[in-house]
Amino acid sequence: MDNFFQKYFKQPVNPGITGLICGFYPFVFYFSNNFSAINSWEHLGFFFLFFIGIPIVVFSLASLVLKYSEALSKYKMQILFVLIIMTVATLMSQAMYLTIKKKLLLGLLIISVLAAWKLHAHLKKLLVIILLMSILPTLNCIIKIVEHEQNMGWTQLPDAIETAKFKKTPNIYVIQPDGYVAEKLMTSDLYNFNNPFYGWLENNGFKVYDNFRSNYPASLTSNSSMFAMKQHRFGQVLFPSIDMPNARDIIAGNNSAIRTLRNNGYKNFFIVQDEYFQQNRPEQTFDYYNISPQEIPYFSNDNNVKKVVFNDLKAAMDTVNSVGPRFYFVEKLLPHHVHFSASKEEERDTYIDKIKRVNVWLENTVNYISERDPDAIVIISADHGGWVGLGSYPEMFGTTDPDKIHSIYSTLTAIKWNGNLENGMDAKLKSNVNIFRVLFSVLSENPEYLKYLEDDSSYNLENGVFWKSVRPVIDDSGKVNLNETET
């Protein structure tokens, strides 16, 4: 090792190695912080060329210029010192903010030019420091890769419901208003809103399920469990997180619900407002997506592509030429959850304003479906609660207040069965994880599948010393549970 470092510090600066080192840290930093959203081969190739290729080209060109310019070659070490700092800083600006912070970089340029006159002789030590900084994000990347490549045993179903034969095949619409809470919580002290929409649903043939809840606090974890028809407890990994491994591949890709529907001749449609569920370009298993992978930028902040969901739903309904039943998953990013950017009172008021807006959207959407497809089953089910009353993400993970816990998980769920529901087969429908199992049991007229309903518990993460642990916060009966922790 001593000989290696002696040779390294005696040899002239290699532009290829210098570019590789300068690009490697931003590369692993960006991957370690966004892995689940960018874990495709296309992303790997693009980001390797961007973060590694660009600095190699920069330092190769700089080496040529310095070689043939006598005026500049006198200040070779100073120029390279500044170039190293500015290359890493510019790439890190893109990695951290998805934009180039010009004022910040200008200030850093001035500082690095001044520092170069005194510290340029330590240029290679600067590269060593950058390499040392890469160790932690590299380890994090390795952990993420292992977690995403592990056998996802939790997705295995306990029975053969995927081969269920439906005796009825109505068109099915699952409409998901993001973060819409159930009536009991909406009228609570936290939300304090007399919302007329629940009554509108009942007057229009919907069965509104009281005290319904999600099993997880956020969209990826909740929807992956719903489509898989299984509890995952954040993926059963060593370092569980809200950004759960392979969640997007389940939601927008291959899952038990879609396989069951496909086995019964359904064409499946995925209609969403933004690219969040498709950022990592999952396998295209739905027959129709209103957002194509080509529309999604590699540097995506999950807010780059915006669709008018109602128009896309109408277009999808109007352009279907094939015969056979159809399934539509339709997501609207309203009312969404609070964003901790204002006081709790202001966040609550903003949330209620969004409730009023999404009510109009839901009524228009349901009316259109009822006119065009009067025999369809329409399911309106939110993915999680609105988080009203919470002041921060740490509070969301650590609160012991039962009302705030219900604010995280309470969800509006209402189903227009259109005469398909029989014999109280939905009597035990309490949470998102069992929506499709109950639906498929009803359509197949086979109550045997109901023997394998998943536990209705709701789970959250709890901050630990080095990582978060998984804890059940609401048990199967609906009681808030604050004492148990799962590792």
PDB file of N, CA, C and O in Angstrom, residues 358-420:
ATOM      1  N   VAL A 358     -61.158  18.228  -5.501  1.00  0.00           N
ATOM      2  CA  VAL A 358     -61.191  16.846  -5.967  1.00  0.00           C
ATOM      3  C   VAL A 358     -62.606  16.282  -5.929  1.00  0.00           C
ATOM      4  O   VAL A 358     -62.946  15.379  -6.706  1.00  0.00           O
ATOM      5  N   ASN A 359     -63.457  16.811  -5.057  1.00  0.00           N
ATOM      6  CA  ASN A 359     -64.860  16.381  -5.052  1.00  0.00           C
ATOM      7  C   ASN A 359     -65.514  16.648  -6.403  1.00  0.00           C
ATOM      8  O   ASN A 359     -66.241  15.801  -6.940  1.00  0.00           O
ATOM      9  N   VAL A 360     -65.258  17.825  -6.955  1.00  0.00           N
ATOM     10  CA  VAL A 360     -65.809  18.171  -8.276  1.00  0.00           C
ATOM     11  C   VAL A 360     -65.269  17.216  -9.328  1.00  0.00           C
ATOM     12  O   VAL A 360     -65.999  16.713 -10.185  1.00  0.00           O
ATOM     13  N   TRP A 361     -63.967  16.963  -9.263  1.00  0.00           N
ATOM     14  CA  TRP A 361     -63.336  16.047 -10.227  1.00  0.00           C
ATOM     15  C   TRP A 361     -63.922  14.642 -10.121  1.00  0.00           C
ATOM     16  O   TRP A 361     -64.226  13.998 -11.139  1.00  0.00           O
ATOM     17  N   LEU A 362     -64.071  14.144  -8.897  1.00  0.00           N
ATOM     18  CA  LEU A 362     -64.621  12.806  -8.698  1.00  0.00           C
ATOM     19  C   LEU A 362     -66.052  12.708  -9.208  1.00  0.00           C
ATOM     20  O   LEU A 362     -66.426  11.722  -9.861  1.00  0.00           O
ATOM     21  N   GLU A 363     -66.861  13.705  -8.916  1.00  0.00           N
ATOM     22  CA  GLU A 363     -68.249  13.677  -9.381  1.00  0.00           C
ATOM     23  C   GLU A 363     -68.315  13.675 -10.908  1.00  0.00           C
ATOM     24  O   GLU A 363     -69.078  12.904 -11.505  1.00  0.00           O
ATOM     25  N   ASN A 364     -67.506  14.503 -11.550  1.00  0.00           N
ATOM     26  CA  ASN A 364     -67.493  14.540 -13.011  1.00  0.00           C
ATOM     27  C   ASN A 364     -67.024  13.213 -13.597  1.00  0.00           C
ATOM     28  O   ASN A 364     -67.576  12.718 -14.589  1.00  0.00           O
ATOM     29  N   THR A 365     -65.997  12.635 -12.976  1.00  0.00           N
ATOM     30  CA  THR A 365     -65.447  11.367 -13.463  1.00  0.00           C
ATOM     31  C   THR A 365     -66.448  10.237 -13.312  1.00  0.00           C
ATOM     32  O   THR A 365     -66.675   9.447 -14.240  1.00  0.00           O
ATOM     33  N   VAL A 366     -67.047  10.141 -12.129  1.00  0.00           N
ATOM     34  CA  VAL A 366     -68.028   9.082 -11.882  1.00  0.00           C
ATOM     35  C   VAL A 366     -69.241   9.244 -12.801  1.00  0.00           C
ATOM     36  O   VAL A 366     -69.755   8.258 -13.357  1.00  0.00           O
ATOM     37  N   ASN A 367     -69.704  10.456 -12.982  1.00  0.00           N
ATOM     38  CA  ASN A 367     -70.851  10.700 -13.858  1.00  0.00           C
ATOM     39  C   ASN A 367     -70.541  10.276 -15.294  1.00  0.00           C
ATOM     40  O   ASN A 367     -71.385   9.684 -15.974  1.00  0.00           O
ATOM     41  N   TYR A 368     -69.331  10.576 -15.736  1.00  0.00           N
ATOM     42  CA  TYR A 368     -68.950  10.198 -17.105  1.00  0.00           C
ATOM     43  C   TYR A 368     -68.911   8.675 -17.241  1.00  0.00           C
ATOM     44  O   TYR A 368     -69.411   8.115 -18.227  1.00  0.00           O
ATOM     45  N   ILE A 369     -68.319   8.002 -16.266  1.00  0.00           N
ATOM     46  CA  ILE A 369     -68.257   6.543 -16.309  1.00  0.00           C
ATOM     47  C   ILE A 369     -69.674   5.952 -16.277  1.00  0.00           C
ATOM     48  O   ILE A 369     -69.996   5.017 -17.024  1.00  0.00           O
ATOM     49  N   SER A 370     -70.523   6.493 -15.425  1.00  0.00           N
ATOM     50  CA  SER A 370     -71.886   5.973 -15.297  1.00  0.00           C
ATOM     51  C   SER A 370     -72.673   6.136 -16.594  1.00  0.00           C
ATOM     52  O   SER A 370     -73.500   5.283 -16.942  1.00  0.00           O
ATOM     53  N   GLU A 371     -72.427   7.226 -17.312  1.00  0.00           N
ATOM     54  CA  GLU A 371     -73.124   7.452 -18.584  1.00  0.00           C
ATOM     55  C   GLU A 371     -72.610   6.527 -19.680  1.00  0.00           C
ATOM     56  O   GLU A 371     -73.391   5.974 -20.462  1.00  0.00           O
ATOM     57  N   ARG A 372     -71.294   6.369 -19.726  1.00  0.00           N
ATOM     58  CA  ARG A 372     -70.688   5.585 -20.807  1.00  0.00           C
ATOM     59  C   ARG A 372     -70.600   4.104 -20.495  1.00  0.00           C
ATOM     60  O   ARG A 372     -70.544   3.276 -21.418  1.00  0.00           O
ATOM     61  N   ASP A 373     -70.544   3.755 -19.233  1.00  0.00           N
ATOM     62  CA  ASP A 373     -70.311   2.363 -18.831  1.00  0.00           C
ATOM     63  C   ASP A 373     -71.172   2.051 -17.607  1.00  0.00           C
ATOM     64  O   ASP A 373     -70.662   1.803 -16.508  1.00  0.00           O
ATOM     65  N   PRO A 374     -72.499   2.052 -17.758  1.00  0.00           N
ATOM     66  CA  PRO A 374     -73.403   1.998 -16.603  1.00  0.00           C
ATOM     67  C   PRO A 374     -73.350   0.715 -15.788  1.00  0.00           C
ATOM     68  O   PRO A 374     -73.774   0.702 -14.630  1.00  0.00           O
ATOM     69  N   ASP A 375     -72.826  -0.370 -16.352  1.00  0.00           N
ATOM     70  CA  ASP A 375     -72.800  -1.646 -15.629  1.00  0.00           C
ATOM     71  C   ASP A 375     -71.464  -1.910 -14.932  1.00  0.00           C
ATOM     72  O   ASP A 375     -71.266  -2.983 -14.349  1.00  0.00           O
ATOM     73  N   ALA A 376     -70.563  -0.956 -14.970  1.00  0.00           N
ATOM     74  CA  ALA A 376     -69.224  -1.173 -14.422  1.00  0.00           C
ATOM     75  C   ALA A 376     -69.220  -1.153 -12.899  1.00  0.00           C
ATOM     76  O   ALA A 376     -70.083  -0.543 -12.261  1.00  0.00           O
ATOM     77  N   ILE A 377     -68.231  -1.827 -12.325  1.00  0.00           N
ATOM     78  CA  ILE A 377     -67.925  -1.694 -10.898  1.00  0.00           C
ATOM     79  C   ILE A 377     -66.953  -0.523 -10.760  1.00  0.00           C
ATOM     80  O   ILE A 377     -65.924  -0.477 -11.447  1.00  0.00           O
ATOM     81  N   VAL A 378     -67.286   0.424  -9.899  1.00  0.00           N
ATOM     82  CA  VAL A 378     -66.436   1.592  -9.685  1.00  0.00           C
ATOM     83  C   VAL A 378     -65.976   1.600  -8.231  1.00  0.00           C
ATOM     84  O   VAL A 378     -66.801   1.613  -7.316  1.00  0.00           O
ATOM     85  N   ILE A 379     -64.677   1.565  -8.038  1.00  0.00           N
ATOM     86  CA  ILE A 379     -64.083   1.572  -6.698  1.00  0.00           C
ATOM     87  C   ILE A 379     -63.336   2.886  -6.509  1.00  0.00           C
ATOM     88  O   ILE A 379     -62.425   3.202  -7.287  1.00  0.00           O
ATOM     89  N   ILE A 380     -63.732   3.655  -5.531  1.00  0.00           N
ATOM     90  CA  ILE A 380     -62.996   4.870  -5.162  1.00  0.00           C
ATOM     91  C   ILE A 380     -62.274   4.570  -3.859  1.00  0.00           C
ATOM     92  O   ILE A 380     -62.909   4.300  -2.838  1.00  0.00           O
ATOM     93  N   SER A 381     -60.952   4.572  -3.885  1.00  0.00           N
ATOM     94  CA  SER A 381     -60.194   4.208  -2.692  1.00  0.00           C
ATOM     95  C   SER A 381     -58.885   4.983  -2.650  1.00  0.00           C
ATOM     96  O   SER A 381     -58.069   4.901  -3.576  1.00  0.00           O
ATOM     97  N   ALA A 382     -58.686   5.745  -1.587  1.00  0.00           N
ATOM     98  CA  ALA A 382     -57.442   6.499  -1.417  1.00  0.00           C
ATOM     99  C   ALA A 382     -56.311   5.571  -1.003  1.00  0.00           C
ATOM    100  O   ALA A 382     -56.538   4.455  -0.514  1.00  0.00           O
ATOM    101  N   ASP A 383     -55.095   6.026  -1.207  1.00  0.00           N
ATOM    102  CA  ASP A 383     -53.932   5.200  -0.892  1.00  0.00           C
ATOM    103  C   ASP A 383     -53.467   5.349   0.552  1.00  0.00           C
ATOM    104  O   ASP A 383     -52.810   4.467   1.099  1.00  0.00           O
ATOM    105  N   HIS A 384     -53.775   6.486   1.183  1.00  0.00           N
ATOM    106  CA  HIS A 384     -53.395   6.735   2.582  1.00  0.00           C
ATOM    107  C   HIS A 384     -54.145   7.958   3.055  1.00  0.00           C
ATOM    108  O   HIS A 384     -54.921   8.561   2.299  1.00  0.00           O
ATOM    109  N   GLY A 385     -53.904   8.376   4.287  1.00  0.00           N
ATOM    110  CA  GLY A 385     -54.583   9.540   4.833  1.00  0.00           C
ATOM    111  C   GLY A 385     -53.945  10.846   4.411  1.00  0.00           C
ATOM    112  O   GLY A 385     -52.992  10.886   3.623  1.00  0.00           O
ATOM    113  N   GLY A 386     -54.468  11.943   4.974  1.00  0.00           N
ATOM    114  CA  GLY A 386     -54.000  13.268   4.578  1.00  0.00           C
ATOM    115  C   GLY A 386     -52.905  13.838   5.446  1.00  0.00           C
ATOM    116  O   GLY A 386     -52.366  14.900   5.144  1.00  0.00           O
ATOM    117  N   TRP A 387     -52.580  13.174   6.565  1.00  0.00           N
ATOM    118  CA  TRP A 387     -51.514  13.578   7.488  1.00  0.00           C
ATOM    119  C   TRP A 387     -51.804  14.906   8.185  1.00  0.00           C
ATOM    120  O   TRP A 387     -50.904  15.511   8.781  1.00  0.00           O
ATOM    121  N   VAL A 388     -53.015  15.422   8.097  1.00  0.00           N
ATOM    122  CA  VAL A 388     -53.349  16.688   8.756  1.00  0.00           C
ATOM    123  C   VAL A 388     -53.140  16.551  10.260  1.00  0.00           C
ATOM    124  O   VAL A 388     -53.508  15.542  10.870  1.00  0.00           O
ATOM    125  N   GLY A 389     -52.542  17.565  10.875  1.00  0.00           N
ATOM    126  CA  GLY A 389     -52.230  17.537  12.296  1.00  0.00           C
ATOM    127  C   GLY A 389     -50.784  17.216  12.585  1.00  0.00           C
ATOM    128  O   GLY A 389     -50.289  17.455  13.688  1.00  0.00           O
ATOM    129  N   LEU A 390     -50.070  16.688  11.578  1.00  0.00           N
ATOM    130  CA  LEU A 390     -48.651  16.384  11.736  1.00  0.00           C
ATOM    131  C   LEU A 390     -47.822  17.591  11.302  1.00  0.00           C
ATOM    132  O   LEU A 390     -48.200  18.326  10.394  1.00  0.00           O
ATOM    133  N   GLY A 391     -46.674  17.751  11.944  1.00  0.00           N
ATOM    134  CA  GLY A 391     -45.844  18.910  11.654  1.00  0.00           C
ATOM    135  C   GLY A 391     -44.549  18.607  10.943  1.00  0.00           C
ATOM    136  O   GLY A 391     -43.848  19.528  10.512  1.00  0.00           O
ATOM    137  N   SER A 392     -44.207  17.313  10.778  1.00  0.00           N
ATOM    138  CA  SER A 392     -42.941  16.966  10.145  1.00  0.00           C
ATOM    139  C   SER A 392     -42.919  15.471   9.861  1.00  0.00           C
ATOM    140  O   SER A 392     -43.727  14.700  10.401  1.00  0.00           O
ATOM    141  N   TYR A 393     -41.961  15.061   9.027  1.00  0.00           N
ATOM    142  CA  TYR A 393     -41.785  13.632   8.780  1.00  0.00           C
ATOM    143  C   TYR A 393     -41.356  12.882  10.044  1.00  0.00           C
ATOM    144  O   TYR A 393     -41.871  11.785  10.317  1.00  0.00           O
ATOM    145  N   PRO A 394     -40.427  13.399  10.827  1.00  0.00           N
ATOM    146  CA  PRO A 394     -40.102  12.697  12.071  1.00  0.00           C
ATOM    147  C   PRO A 394     -41.321  12.481  12.964  1.00  0.00           C
ATOM    148  O   PRO A 394     -41.444  11.441  13.617  1.00  0.00           O
ATOM    149  N   GLU A 395     -42.222  13.463  13.002  1.00  0.00           N
ATOM    150  CA  GLU A 395     -43.430  13.285  13.814  1.00  0.00           C
ATOM    151  C   GLU A 395     -44.306  12.184  13.231  1.00  0.00           C
ATOM    152  O   GLU A 395     -44.934  11.419  13.967  1.00  0.00           O
ATOM    153  N   MET A 396     -44.346  12.076  11.906  1.00  0.00           N
ATOM    154  CA  MET A 396     -45.138  11.026  11.287  1.00  0.00           C
ATOM    155  C   MET A 396     -44.626   9.644  11.692  1.00  0.00           C
ATOM    156  O   MET A 396     -45.404   8.717  11.926  1.00  0.00           O
ATOM    157  N   PHE A 397     -43.314   9.497  11.790  1.00  0.00           N
ATOM    158  CA  PHE A 397     -42.736   8.217  12.174  1.00  0.00           C
ATOM    159  C   PHE A 397     -42.788   7.983  13.686  1.00  0.00           C
ATOM    160  O   PHE A 397     -42.736   6.836  14.127  1.00  0.00           O
ATOM    161  N   GLY A 398     -42.879   9.053  14.472  1.00  0.00           N
ATOM    162  CA  GLY A 398     -42.750   8.887  15.916  1.00  0.00           C
ATOM    163  C   GLY A 398     -43.979   9.202  16.737  1.00  0.00           C
ATOM    164  O   GLY A 398     -43.967   8.983  17.952  1.00  0.00           O
ATOM    165  N   THR A 399     -45.054   9.722  16.128  1.00  0.00           N
ATOM    166  CA  THR A 399     -46.200  10.142  16.931  1.00  0.00           C
ATOM    167  C   THR A 399     -46.852   8.964  17.663  1.00  0.00           C
ATOM    168  O   THR A 399     -46.929   7.852  17.145  1.00  0.00           O
ATOM    169  N   THR A 400     -47.298   9.242  18.873  1.00  0.00           N
ATOM    170  CA  THR A 400     -48.058   8.263  19.653  1.00  0.00           C
ATOM    171  C   THR A 400     -49.488   8.742  19.883  1.00  0.00           C
ATOM    172  O   THR A 400     -50.226   8.141  20.652  1.00  0.00           O
ATOM    173  N   ASP A 401     -49.860   9.811  19.226  1.00  0.00           N
ATOM    174  CA  ASP A 401     -51.214  10.354  19.346  1.00  0.00           C
ATOM    175  C   ASP A 401     -52.154   9.546  18.452  1.00  0.00           C
ATOM    176  O   ASP A 401     -51.991   9.533  17.226  1.00  0.00           O
ATOM    177  N   PRO A 402     -53.152   8.862  19.009  1.00  0.00           N
ATOM    178  CA  PRO A 402     -54.054   8.028  18.199  1.00  0.00           C
ATOM    179  C   PRO A 402     -54.738   8.797  17.082  1.00  0.00           C
ATOM    180  O   PRO A 402     -54.913   8.264  15.976  1.00  0.00           O
ATOM    181  N   ASP A 403     -55.135  10.046  17.340  1.00  0.00           N
ATOM    182  CA  ASP A 403     -55.807  10.828  16.308  1.00  0.00           C
ATOM    183  C   ASP A 403     -54.878  11.092  15.124  1.00  0.00           C
ATOM    184  O   ASP A 403     -55.286  11.015  13.960  1.00  0.00           O
ATOM    185  N   LYS A 404     -53.615  11.404  15.418  1.00  0.00           N
ATOM    186  CA  LYS A 404     -52.663  11.657  14.343  1.00  0.00           C
ATOM    187  C   LYS A 404     -52.325  10.369  13.594  1.00  0.00           C
ATOM    188  O   LYS A 404     -52.100  10.381  12.379  1.00  0.00           O
ATOM    189  N   ILE A 405     -52.294   9.260  14.313  1.00  0.00           N
ATOM    190  CA  ILE A 405     -52.051   7.976  13.653  1.00  0.00           C
ATOM    191  C   ILE A 405     -53.188   7.665  12.683  1.00  0.00           C
ATOM    192  O   ILE A 405     -52.959   7.249  11.536  1.00  0.00           O
ATOM    193  N   HIS A 406     -54.419   7.895  13.119  1.00  0.00           N
ATOM    194  CA  HIS A 406     -55.549   7.682  12.211  1.00  0.00           C
ATOM    195  C   HIS A 406     -55.492   8.649  11.033  1.00  0.00           C
ATOM    196  O   HIS A 406     -55.927   8.310   9.923  1.00  0.00           O
ATOM    197  N   SER A 407     -54.961   9.854  11.242  1.00  0.00           N
ATOM    198  CA  SER A 407     -54.837  10.822  10.156  1.00  0.00           C
ATOM    199  C   SER A 407     -53.888  10.323   9.070  1.00  0.00           C
ATOM    200  O   SER A 407     -54.041  10.654   7.898  1.00  0.00           O
ATOM    201  N   ILE A 408     -52.924   9.505   9.464  1.00  0.00           N
ATOM    202  CA  ILE A 408     -51.974   8.944   8.507  1.00  0.00           C
ATOM    203  C   ILE A 408     -52.611   7.845   7.676  1.00  0.00           C
ATOM    204  O   ILE A 408     -52.341   7.717   6.469  1.00  0.00           O
ATOM    205  N   TYR A 409     -53.513   7.055   8.272  1.00  0.00           N
ATOM    206  CA  TYR A 409     -53.991   5.829   7.633  1.00  0.00           C
ATOM    207  C   TYR A 409     -55.447   5.844   7.188  1.00  0.00           C
ATOM    208  O   TYR A 409     -55.834   5.030   6.340  1.00  0.00           O
ATOM    209  N   SER A 410     -56.263   6.713   7.740  1.00  0.00           N
ATOM    210  CA  SER A 410     -57.674   6.726   7.379  1.00  0.00           C
ATOM    211  C   SER A 410     -57.851   7.004   5.881  1.00  0.00           C
ATOM    212  O   SER A 410     -57.224   7.912   5.337  1.00  0.00           O
ATOM    213  N   THR A 411     -58.682   6.216   5.202  1.00  0.00           N
ATOM    214  CA  THR A 411     -58.876   6.394   3.763  1.00  0.00           C
ATOM    215  C   THR A 411     -60.348   6.293   3.377  1.00  0.00           C
ATOM    216  O   THR A 411     -61.092   5.478   3.924  1.00  0.00           O
ATOM    217  N   LEU A 412     -60.726   7.128   2.441  1.00  0.00           N
ATOM    218  CA  LEU A 412     -62.036   6.995   1.809  1.00  0.00           C
ATOM    219  C   LEU A 412     -62.017   5.759   0.914  1.00  0.00           C
ATOM    220  O   LEU A 412     -61.140   5.617   0.053  1.00  0.00           O
ATOM    221  N   THR A 413     -62.977   4.868   1.125  1.00  0.00           N
ATOM    222  CA  THR A 413     -63.189   3.751   0.201  1.00  0.00           C
ATOM    223  C   THR A 413     -64.687   3.566   0.018  1.00  0.00           C
ATOM    224  O   THR A 413     -65.425   3.416   0.992  1.00  0.00           O
ATOM    225  N   ALA A 414     -65.113   3.619  -1.222  1.00  0.00           N
ATOM    226  CA  ALA A 414     -66.523   3.438  -1.571  1.00  0.00           C
ATOM    227  C   ALA A 414     -66.590   2.646  -2.870  1.00  0.00           C
ATOM    228  O   ALA A 414     -65.803   2.879  -3.787  1.00  0.00           O
ATOM    229  N   ILE A 415     -67.527   1.698  -2.930  1.00  0.00           N
ATOM    230  CA  ILE A 415     -67.618   0.827  -4.106  1.00  0.00           C
ATOM    231  C   ILE A 415     -69.044   0.830  -4.654  1.00  0.00           C
ATOM    232  O   ILE A 415     -70.010   0.626  -3.913  1.00  0.00           O
ATOM    233  N   LYS A 416     -69.147   1.053  -5.944  1.00  0.00           N
ATOM    234  CA  LYS A 416     -70.414   0.906  -6.650  1.00  0.00           C
ATOM    235  C   LYS A 416     -70.425  -0.486  -7.261  1.00  0.00           C
ATOM    236  O   LYS A 416     -69.871  -0.727  -8.332  1.00  0.00           O
ATOM    237  N   TRP A 417     -71.069  -1.416  -6.551  1.00  0.00           N
ATOM    238  CA  TRP A 417     -71.024  -2.815  -6.945  1.00  0.00           C
ATOM    239  C   TRP A 417     -71.941  -3.112  -8.136  1.00  0.00           C
ATOM    240  O   TRP A 417     -71.761  -4.106  -8.826  1.00  0.00           O
ATOM    241  N   ASN A 418     -72.920  -2.287  -8.336  1.00  0.00           N
ATOM    242  CA  ASN A 418     -73.840  -2.455  -9.475  1.00  0.00           C
ATOM    243  C   ASN A 418     -74.482  -3.837  -9.518  1.00  0.00           C
ATOM    244  O   ASN A 418     -74.585  -4.472 -10.575  1.00  0.00           O
ATOM    245  N   GLY A 419     -74.903  -4.311  -8.354  1.00  0.00           N
ATOM    246  CA  GLY A 419     -75.627  -5.578  -8.289  1.00  0.00           C
ATOM    247  C   GLY A 419     -74.760  -6.809  -8.279  1.00  0.00           C
ATOM    248  O   GLY A 419     -75.277  -7.937  -8.249  1.00  0.00           O
ATOM    249  N   ASN A 420     -73.437  -6.649  -8.274  1.00  0.00           N
ATOM    250  CA  ASN A 420     -72.550  -7.817  -8.309  1.00  0.00           C
ATOM    251  C   ASN A 420     -72.245  -8.382  -6.930  1.00  0.00           C
ATOM    252  O   ASN A 420     -71.796  -9.526  -6.816  1.00  0.00           O
TER     253      ASN A 420
END
